[in-house]
Tab-separated table of C-alpha atoms in Angstrom:
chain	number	residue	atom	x	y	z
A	1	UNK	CA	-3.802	15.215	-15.768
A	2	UNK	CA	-6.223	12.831	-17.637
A	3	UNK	CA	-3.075	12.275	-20.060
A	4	UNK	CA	-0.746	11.583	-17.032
A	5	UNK	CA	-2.501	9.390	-15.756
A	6	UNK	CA	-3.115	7.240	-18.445
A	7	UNK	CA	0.974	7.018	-19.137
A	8	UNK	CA	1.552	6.187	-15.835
A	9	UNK	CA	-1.240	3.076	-15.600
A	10	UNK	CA	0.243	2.256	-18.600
A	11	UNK	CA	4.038	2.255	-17.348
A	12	UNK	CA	3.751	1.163	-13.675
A	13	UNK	CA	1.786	-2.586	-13.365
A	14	UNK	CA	2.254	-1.916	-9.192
A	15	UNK	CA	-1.035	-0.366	-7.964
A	16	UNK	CA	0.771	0.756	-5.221
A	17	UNK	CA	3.879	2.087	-6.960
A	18	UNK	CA	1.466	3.662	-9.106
A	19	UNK	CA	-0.572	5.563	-6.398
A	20	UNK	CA	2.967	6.936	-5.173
A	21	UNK	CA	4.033	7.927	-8.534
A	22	UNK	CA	0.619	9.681	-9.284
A	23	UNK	CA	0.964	11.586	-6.098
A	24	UNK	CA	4.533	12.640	-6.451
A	25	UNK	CA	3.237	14.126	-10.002
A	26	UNK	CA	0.756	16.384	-8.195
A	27	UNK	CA	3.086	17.971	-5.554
A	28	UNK	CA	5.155	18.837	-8.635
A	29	UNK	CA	8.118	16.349	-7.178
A	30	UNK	CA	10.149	16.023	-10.422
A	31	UNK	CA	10.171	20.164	-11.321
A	32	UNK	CA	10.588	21.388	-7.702
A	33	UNK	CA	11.652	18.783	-5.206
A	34	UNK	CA	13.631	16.189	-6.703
A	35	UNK	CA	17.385	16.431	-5.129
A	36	UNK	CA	16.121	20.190	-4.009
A	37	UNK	CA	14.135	19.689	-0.761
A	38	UNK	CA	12.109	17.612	1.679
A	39	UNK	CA	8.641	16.477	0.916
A	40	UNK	CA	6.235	14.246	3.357
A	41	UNK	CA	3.008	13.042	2.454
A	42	UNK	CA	0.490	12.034	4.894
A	43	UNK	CA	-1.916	8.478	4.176
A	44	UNK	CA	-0.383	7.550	1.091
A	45	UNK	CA	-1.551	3.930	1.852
A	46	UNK	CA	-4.459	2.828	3.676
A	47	UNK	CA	-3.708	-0.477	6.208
A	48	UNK	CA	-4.357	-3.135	3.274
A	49	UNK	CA	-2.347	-1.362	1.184
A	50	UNK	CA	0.762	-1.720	3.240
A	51	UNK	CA	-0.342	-4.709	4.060
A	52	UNK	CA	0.026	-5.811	0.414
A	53	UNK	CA	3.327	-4.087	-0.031
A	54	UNK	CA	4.714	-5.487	3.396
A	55	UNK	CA	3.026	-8.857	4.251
A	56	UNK	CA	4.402	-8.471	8.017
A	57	UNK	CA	3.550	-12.196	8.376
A	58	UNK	CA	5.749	-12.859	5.466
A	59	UNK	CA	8.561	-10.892	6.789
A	60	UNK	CA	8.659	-12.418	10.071
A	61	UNK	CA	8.936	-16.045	8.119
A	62	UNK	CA	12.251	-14.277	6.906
A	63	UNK	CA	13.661	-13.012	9.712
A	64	UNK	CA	13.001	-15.601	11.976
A	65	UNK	CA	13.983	-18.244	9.702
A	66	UNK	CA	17.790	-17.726	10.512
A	67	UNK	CA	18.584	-17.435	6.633
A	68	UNK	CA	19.319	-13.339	6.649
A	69	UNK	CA	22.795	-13.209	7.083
A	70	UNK	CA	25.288	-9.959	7.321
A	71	UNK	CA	25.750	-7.913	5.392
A	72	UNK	CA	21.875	-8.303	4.603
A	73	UNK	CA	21.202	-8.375	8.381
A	74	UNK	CA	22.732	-6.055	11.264
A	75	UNK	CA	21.966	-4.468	14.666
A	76	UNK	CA	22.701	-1.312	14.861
A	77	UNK	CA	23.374	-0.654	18.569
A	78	UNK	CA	24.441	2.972	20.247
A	79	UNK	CA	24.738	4.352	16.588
A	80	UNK	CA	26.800	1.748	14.891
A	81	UNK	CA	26.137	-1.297	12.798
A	82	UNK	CA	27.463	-4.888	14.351
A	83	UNK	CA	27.107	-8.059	12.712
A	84	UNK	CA	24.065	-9.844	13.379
A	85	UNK	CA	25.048	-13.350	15.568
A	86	UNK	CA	24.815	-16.717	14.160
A	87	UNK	CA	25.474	-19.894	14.847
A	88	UNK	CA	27.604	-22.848	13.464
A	89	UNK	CA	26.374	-25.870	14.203
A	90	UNK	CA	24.813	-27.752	12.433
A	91	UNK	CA	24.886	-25.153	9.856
A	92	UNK	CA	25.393	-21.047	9.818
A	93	UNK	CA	22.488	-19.308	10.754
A	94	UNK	CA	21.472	-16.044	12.262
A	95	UNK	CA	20.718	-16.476	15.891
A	96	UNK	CA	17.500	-14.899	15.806
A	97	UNK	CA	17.065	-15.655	19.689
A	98	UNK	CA	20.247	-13.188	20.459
A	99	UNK	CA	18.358	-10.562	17.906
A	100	UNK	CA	15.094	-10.748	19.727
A	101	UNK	CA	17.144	-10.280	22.795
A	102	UNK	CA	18.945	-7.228	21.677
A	103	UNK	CA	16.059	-5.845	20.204
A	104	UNK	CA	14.255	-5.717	23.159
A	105	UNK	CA	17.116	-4.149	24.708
A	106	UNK	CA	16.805	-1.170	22.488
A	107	UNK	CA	19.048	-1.909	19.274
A	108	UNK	CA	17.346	-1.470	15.768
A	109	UNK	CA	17.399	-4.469	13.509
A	110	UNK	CA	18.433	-3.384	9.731
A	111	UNK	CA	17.664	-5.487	6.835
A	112	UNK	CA	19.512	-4.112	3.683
A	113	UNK	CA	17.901	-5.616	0.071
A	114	UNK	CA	14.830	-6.874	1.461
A	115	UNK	CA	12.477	-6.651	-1.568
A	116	UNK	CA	15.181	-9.365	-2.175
A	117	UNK	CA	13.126	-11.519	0.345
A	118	UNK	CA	9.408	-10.021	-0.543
A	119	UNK	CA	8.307	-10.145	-3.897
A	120	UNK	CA	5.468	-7.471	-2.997
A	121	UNK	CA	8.131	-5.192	-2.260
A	122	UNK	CA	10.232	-6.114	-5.499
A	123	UNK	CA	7.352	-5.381	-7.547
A	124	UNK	CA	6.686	-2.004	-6.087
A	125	UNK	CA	10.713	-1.576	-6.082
A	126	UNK	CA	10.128	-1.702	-10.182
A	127	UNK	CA	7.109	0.382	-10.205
A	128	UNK	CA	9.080	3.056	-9.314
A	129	UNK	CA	12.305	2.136	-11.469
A	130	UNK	CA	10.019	2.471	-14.354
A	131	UNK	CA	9.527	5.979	-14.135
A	132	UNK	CA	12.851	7.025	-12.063
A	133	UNK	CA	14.948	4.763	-14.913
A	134	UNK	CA	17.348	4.040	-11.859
A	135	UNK	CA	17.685	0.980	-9.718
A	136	UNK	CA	16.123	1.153	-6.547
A	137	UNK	CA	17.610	-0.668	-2.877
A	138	UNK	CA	15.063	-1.384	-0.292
A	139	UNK	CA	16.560	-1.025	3.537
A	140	UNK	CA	14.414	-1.928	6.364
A	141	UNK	CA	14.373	-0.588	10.150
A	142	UNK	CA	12.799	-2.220	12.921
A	143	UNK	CA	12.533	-0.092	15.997
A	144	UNK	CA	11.282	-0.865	19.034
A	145	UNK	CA	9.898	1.442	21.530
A	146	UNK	CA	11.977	4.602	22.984
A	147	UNK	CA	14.687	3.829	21.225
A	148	UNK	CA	16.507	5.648	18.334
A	149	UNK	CA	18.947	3.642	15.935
A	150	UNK	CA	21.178	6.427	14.562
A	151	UNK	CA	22.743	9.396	15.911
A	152	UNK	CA	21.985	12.497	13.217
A	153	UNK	CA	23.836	12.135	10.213
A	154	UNK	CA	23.112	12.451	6.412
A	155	UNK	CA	22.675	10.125	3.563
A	156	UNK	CA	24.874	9.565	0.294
A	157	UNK	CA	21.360	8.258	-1.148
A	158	UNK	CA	18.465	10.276	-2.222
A	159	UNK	CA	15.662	8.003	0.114
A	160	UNK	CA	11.966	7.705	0.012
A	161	UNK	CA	10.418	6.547	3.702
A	162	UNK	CA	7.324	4.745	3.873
A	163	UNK	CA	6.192	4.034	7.321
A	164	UNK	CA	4.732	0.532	7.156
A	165	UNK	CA	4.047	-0.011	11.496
A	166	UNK	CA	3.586	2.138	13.576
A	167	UNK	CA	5.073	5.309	13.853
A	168	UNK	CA	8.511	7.440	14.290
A	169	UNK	CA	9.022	11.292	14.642
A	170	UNK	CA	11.811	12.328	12.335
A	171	UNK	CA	13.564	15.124	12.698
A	172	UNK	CA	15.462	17.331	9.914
A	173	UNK	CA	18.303	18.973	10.481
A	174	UNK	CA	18.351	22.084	7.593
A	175	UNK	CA	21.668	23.612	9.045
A	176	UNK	CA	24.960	22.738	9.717
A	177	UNK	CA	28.306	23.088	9.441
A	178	UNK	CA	30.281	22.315	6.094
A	179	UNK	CA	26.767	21.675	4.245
A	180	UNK	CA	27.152	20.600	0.846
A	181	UNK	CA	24.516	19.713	-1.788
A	182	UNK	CA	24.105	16.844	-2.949
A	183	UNK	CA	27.207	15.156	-1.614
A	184	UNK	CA	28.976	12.361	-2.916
A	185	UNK	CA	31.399	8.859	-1.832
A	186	UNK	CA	34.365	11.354	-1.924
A	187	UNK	CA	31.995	13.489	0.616
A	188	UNK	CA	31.207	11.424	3.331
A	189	UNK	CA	29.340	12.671	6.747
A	190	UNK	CA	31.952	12.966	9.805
A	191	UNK	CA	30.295	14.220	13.129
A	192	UNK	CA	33.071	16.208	13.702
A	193	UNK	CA	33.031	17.897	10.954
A	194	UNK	CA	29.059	18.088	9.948
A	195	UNK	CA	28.358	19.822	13.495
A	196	UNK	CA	24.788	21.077	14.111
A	197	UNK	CA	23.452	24.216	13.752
A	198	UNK	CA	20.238	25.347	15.236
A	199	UNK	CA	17.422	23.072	16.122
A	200	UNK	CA	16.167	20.527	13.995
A	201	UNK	CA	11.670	20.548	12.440
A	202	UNK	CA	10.212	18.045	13.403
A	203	UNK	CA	8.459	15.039	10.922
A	204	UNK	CA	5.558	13.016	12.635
A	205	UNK	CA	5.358	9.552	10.389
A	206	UNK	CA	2.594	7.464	11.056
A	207	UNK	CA	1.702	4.432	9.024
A	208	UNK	CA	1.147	4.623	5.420
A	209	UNK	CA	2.883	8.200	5.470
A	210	UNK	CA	5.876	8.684	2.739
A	211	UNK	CA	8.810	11.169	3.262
A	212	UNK	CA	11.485	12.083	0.951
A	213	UNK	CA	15.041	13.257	1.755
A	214	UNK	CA	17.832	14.582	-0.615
A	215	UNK	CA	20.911	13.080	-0.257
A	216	UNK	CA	23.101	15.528	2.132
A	217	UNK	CA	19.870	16.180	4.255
A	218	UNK	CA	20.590	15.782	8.126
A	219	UNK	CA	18.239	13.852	9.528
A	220	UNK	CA	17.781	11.500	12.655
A	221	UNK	CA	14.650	9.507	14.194
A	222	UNK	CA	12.855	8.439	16.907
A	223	UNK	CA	10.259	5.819	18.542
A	224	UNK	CA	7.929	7.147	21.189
A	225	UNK	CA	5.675	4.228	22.886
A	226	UNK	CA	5.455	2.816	19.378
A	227	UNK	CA	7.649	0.456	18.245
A	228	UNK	CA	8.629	0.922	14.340
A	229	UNK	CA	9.060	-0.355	11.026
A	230	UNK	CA	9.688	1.730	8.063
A	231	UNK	CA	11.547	0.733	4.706
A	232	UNK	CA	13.984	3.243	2.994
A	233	UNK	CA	13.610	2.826	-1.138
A	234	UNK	CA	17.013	4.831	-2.118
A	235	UNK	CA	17.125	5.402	-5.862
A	236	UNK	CA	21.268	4.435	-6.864
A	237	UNK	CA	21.826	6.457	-10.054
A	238	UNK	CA	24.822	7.567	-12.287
A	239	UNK	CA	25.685	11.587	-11.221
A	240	UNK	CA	26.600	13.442	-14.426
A	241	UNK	CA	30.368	13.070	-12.880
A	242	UNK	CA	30.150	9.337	-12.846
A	243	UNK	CA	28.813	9.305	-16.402
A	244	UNK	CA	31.215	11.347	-17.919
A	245	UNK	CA	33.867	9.204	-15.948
A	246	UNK	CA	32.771	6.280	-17.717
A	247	UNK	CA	32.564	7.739	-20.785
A	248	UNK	CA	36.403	8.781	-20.937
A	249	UNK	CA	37.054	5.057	-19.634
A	250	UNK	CA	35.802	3.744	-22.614
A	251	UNK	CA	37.624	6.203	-24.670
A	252	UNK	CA	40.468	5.785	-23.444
A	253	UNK	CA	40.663	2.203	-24.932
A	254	UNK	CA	40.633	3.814	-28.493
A	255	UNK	CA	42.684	6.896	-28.055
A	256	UNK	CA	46.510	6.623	-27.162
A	257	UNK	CA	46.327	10.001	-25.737
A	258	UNK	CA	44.396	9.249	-22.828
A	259	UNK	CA	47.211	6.897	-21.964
A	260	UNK	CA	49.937	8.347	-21.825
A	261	UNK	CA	51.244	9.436	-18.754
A	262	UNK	CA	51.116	13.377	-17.365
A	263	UNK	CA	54.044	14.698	-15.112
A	264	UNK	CA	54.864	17.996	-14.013
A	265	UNK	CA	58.533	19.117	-13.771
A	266	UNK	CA	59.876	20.707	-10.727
A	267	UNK	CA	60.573	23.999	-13.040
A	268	UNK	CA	57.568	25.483	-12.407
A	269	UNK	CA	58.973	28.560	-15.091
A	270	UNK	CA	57.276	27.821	-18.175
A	271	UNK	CA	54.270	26.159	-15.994
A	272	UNK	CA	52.006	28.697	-18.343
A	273	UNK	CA	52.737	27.246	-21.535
A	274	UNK	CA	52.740	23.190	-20.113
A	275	UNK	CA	48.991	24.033	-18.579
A	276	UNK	CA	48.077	25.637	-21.912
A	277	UNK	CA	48.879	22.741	-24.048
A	278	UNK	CA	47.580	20.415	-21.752
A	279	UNK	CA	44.535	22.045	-21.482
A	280	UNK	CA	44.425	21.973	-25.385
A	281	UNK	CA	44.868	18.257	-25.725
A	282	UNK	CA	42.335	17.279	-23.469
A	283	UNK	CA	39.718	19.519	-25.238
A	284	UNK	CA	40.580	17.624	-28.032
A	285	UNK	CA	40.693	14.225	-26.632
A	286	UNK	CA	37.151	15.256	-24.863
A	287	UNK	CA	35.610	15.938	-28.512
A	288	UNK	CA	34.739	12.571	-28.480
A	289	UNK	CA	32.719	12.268	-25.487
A	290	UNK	CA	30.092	14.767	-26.780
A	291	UNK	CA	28.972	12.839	-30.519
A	292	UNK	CA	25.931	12.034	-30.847
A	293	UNK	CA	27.304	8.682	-31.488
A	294	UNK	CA	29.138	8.502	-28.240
A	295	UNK	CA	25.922	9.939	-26.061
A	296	UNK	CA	23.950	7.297	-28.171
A	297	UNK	CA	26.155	4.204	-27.030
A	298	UNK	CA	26.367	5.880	-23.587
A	299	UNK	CA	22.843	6.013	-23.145
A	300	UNK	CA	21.818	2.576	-24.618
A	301	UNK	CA	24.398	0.689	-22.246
A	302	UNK	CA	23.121	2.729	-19.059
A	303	UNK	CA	19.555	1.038	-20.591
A	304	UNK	CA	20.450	-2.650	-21.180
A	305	UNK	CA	22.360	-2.320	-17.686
A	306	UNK	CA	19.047	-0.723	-16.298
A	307	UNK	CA	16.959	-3.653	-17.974
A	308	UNK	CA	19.385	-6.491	-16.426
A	309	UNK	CA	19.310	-4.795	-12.433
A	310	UNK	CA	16.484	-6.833	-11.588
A	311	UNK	CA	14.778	-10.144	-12.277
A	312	UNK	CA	11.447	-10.210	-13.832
A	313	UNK	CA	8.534	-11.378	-11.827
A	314	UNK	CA	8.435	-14.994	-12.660
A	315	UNK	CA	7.237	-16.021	-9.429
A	316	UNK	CA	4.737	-19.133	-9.851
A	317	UNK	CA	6.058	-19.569	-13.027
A	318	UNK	CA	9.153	-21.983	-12.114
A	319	UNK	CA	7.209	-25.460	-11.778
A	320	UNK	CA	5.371	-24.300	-15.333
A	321	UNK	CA	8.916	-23.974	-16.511
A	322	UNK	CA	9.977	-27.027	-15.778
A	323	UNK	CA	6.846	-28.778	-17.020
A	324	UNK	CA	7.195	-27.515	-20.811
C-alpha cells in the first residue's frame, strides 16, 4: 500500500483528487467495481475540502454574472431540459432573475462543463484523468428543496457524484425491463421501453459523500428540506467498439479493399459461398488492425489526443507571459 501510495502522490498534484483516488484503491474499485456495480462512500471530504474544490462564492460570481449561456446552462423543469432565458439588450445574457425565479419554483438549474468556469474543479478534473487516462466532463445540479429534477432514467456515462451542499437521497433502480450492460449512443434510455421493475435502494448523500454509477444504472434523486448541489465527473472514454472503429477508418485510407462497395444480390442461392468469401476478405483486410505497429500508432494518438483535452494550469501565469 506504502508503494501505492507513493505512485499516486507522485501522479496526481490535486490533494483532493488524490484522496479520492487513494480511496477508490482500497475498496478495490478498478478489479471489482469499475463498469460492474455501484459504490458510495461516506465523508470523502471534510467542509474545507469541498470548499476548496467548489468555492461556492466563486460559483455564484459565475452564475449570476449572466455569462453561462445554453448549452452550458439549462433548467430542467418537470423532467426535461429548456433553455436557460436571456436577454438582448444591450448585449446577450442569461437572465439570471427569471432563473432565480424558476428555481424557487422547483426547477433544477444544470451547468454542463463547469470546471470550465472553476479552476479548483479543473484541477481535480485532471487529478483523476491522470490515473483514469480518459477525459473527464464536470455537470453540476442545483436543487432546491422538495423538488426532484429528473424522472428515473439511466446514464450513457459512467458518473462519479460528489455531494458538495447539502444533501439528496438517491435512489437505484437494479431492475428493469430491457436492461442492458453497459449501454451505448445506439442504446439510448426510452421510458417506455426501460419500465421499472421492483422497488428501487435507497442512497442517502450528504455533503462530502461520493457515489459511483455504471453507465446503464437506473437511477433518480431527490431533495428533502435541503436544497442541493452535487457535481457529476463522467469519465468520456473510447469503448473497445469505438477503437476498433477508428482503427479500420484509418485503414481504410491505405487498403482499396475497404472501399469498395458490398451488395447482396436478390438470388439468395449461392448466399453460402458470397458470405464465405466475404467473411474471408475481411479477415484478411482485419490483419492489419492487430500489428503491433498498428496497436502502437493506435495507442500513441489516443495519448497525444489525451494530452491536448485540457489546458494546463497556467492560471496567474498570463501577465508573467506577457512581461517576458
Amino acid at each position: 500500500m506504502s508503494e501505492l501510495k507513493a505512485k499516486i502522490d507522485a501522479t496526481i498534484q490535486d490533494v483532493h483528487a488524490r484522496k479520492l483516488v487513494e480511496l477508490l484503491h482500497t475498496n478495490s474499485f478498478f478489479q471489482d467495481v469499475w463498469e460492474r456495480r455501484e459504490l458510495h462512500l461516506s465523508s470523502v471530504f471534510d467542509t474545507n475540502g469541498l470548499q476548496e474544490i467548489f468555492p461556492l462564492s466563486k460559483f455564484d460570481e459565475v452564475l449570476t454574472s449572466g455569462a453561462l449561456v445554453s448549452p452550458h446552462l439549462d433548467i430542467v423543469r418537470d423532467g426535461k431540459k429548456c433553455a436557460a432565458p436571456f436577454t438582448v439588450s444591450p448585449s446577450p445574457a442569461t437572465d439570471v432573475g427569471r432563473v432565480l425565479h424558476d428555481l424557487k419554483q422547483g426547477a433544477t438549474i444544470r451547468v454542463a462543463h463547469i470546471e470550465h468556469y472553476l479552476p479548483s474543479l479543473s484541477r481535480f478534473c485532471r487529478g483523476l484523468e491522470q490515473v483514469l487516462q480518459i477525459p473527464i466532463r464536470a455537470n453540476l445540479y442545483m436543487t432546491p428543496p422538495f423538488s426532484q429534477g429528473f424522472q428515473p432514467h439511466f446514464d450513457l456515462d459512467d458518473i462519479f457524484v460528489v455531494q458538495v451542499l447539502g444533501q439528496k437521497e438517491w435512489f437505484w433502480h437494479p431492475n428493469y425491463a430491457n436492461q442492458a450492460a453497459l449501454p451505448n449512443t445506439d442504446m439510448p434510455f426510452v421510458s417506455s421501453k426501460h419500465s421499472l421493475l421492483g422497488a428501487p435502494k435507497p442512497i442517502m448523500m450528504k455533503a462530502g459523500d461520493v457515489l459511483y454509477l455504471p453507465r446503464g444504472f437506473m437511477h433518480e434523486a431527490r431533495t428533502d428540506e435541503v436544497a442541493s448541489i452535487h457535481i457529476t465527473f463522467a469519465p468520456i472514454g473510447t469503448t473497445l467498439g469505438k477503437f476498433i472503429e477508428q482503427m479500420v477508418r484509418k485503414l481504410t485510407i491505405s487498403d482499396v479493399r475497404l472501399r469498395r462497395t458490398v451488395s447482396f444480390a436478390p438470388d439468395q442461392e449461392n448466399d453460402e459461398q458470397v458470405l464465405d468469401q466475404l467473411a474471408s476478405e475481411i479477415r484478411s483486410c482485419l490483419e492489419g488492425l492487430t500489428t503491433r505497429q498498428a496497436l502502437s500508432e493506435a495507442a500513441e494518438f489516443m495519448r497525444q489526443s489525451m494530452s491536448r483535452h485540457r489546458n494546463p494550469d497556467l492560471q496567474g501565469k498570463l501577465l508573467e507571459a506577457l512581461n517576458n
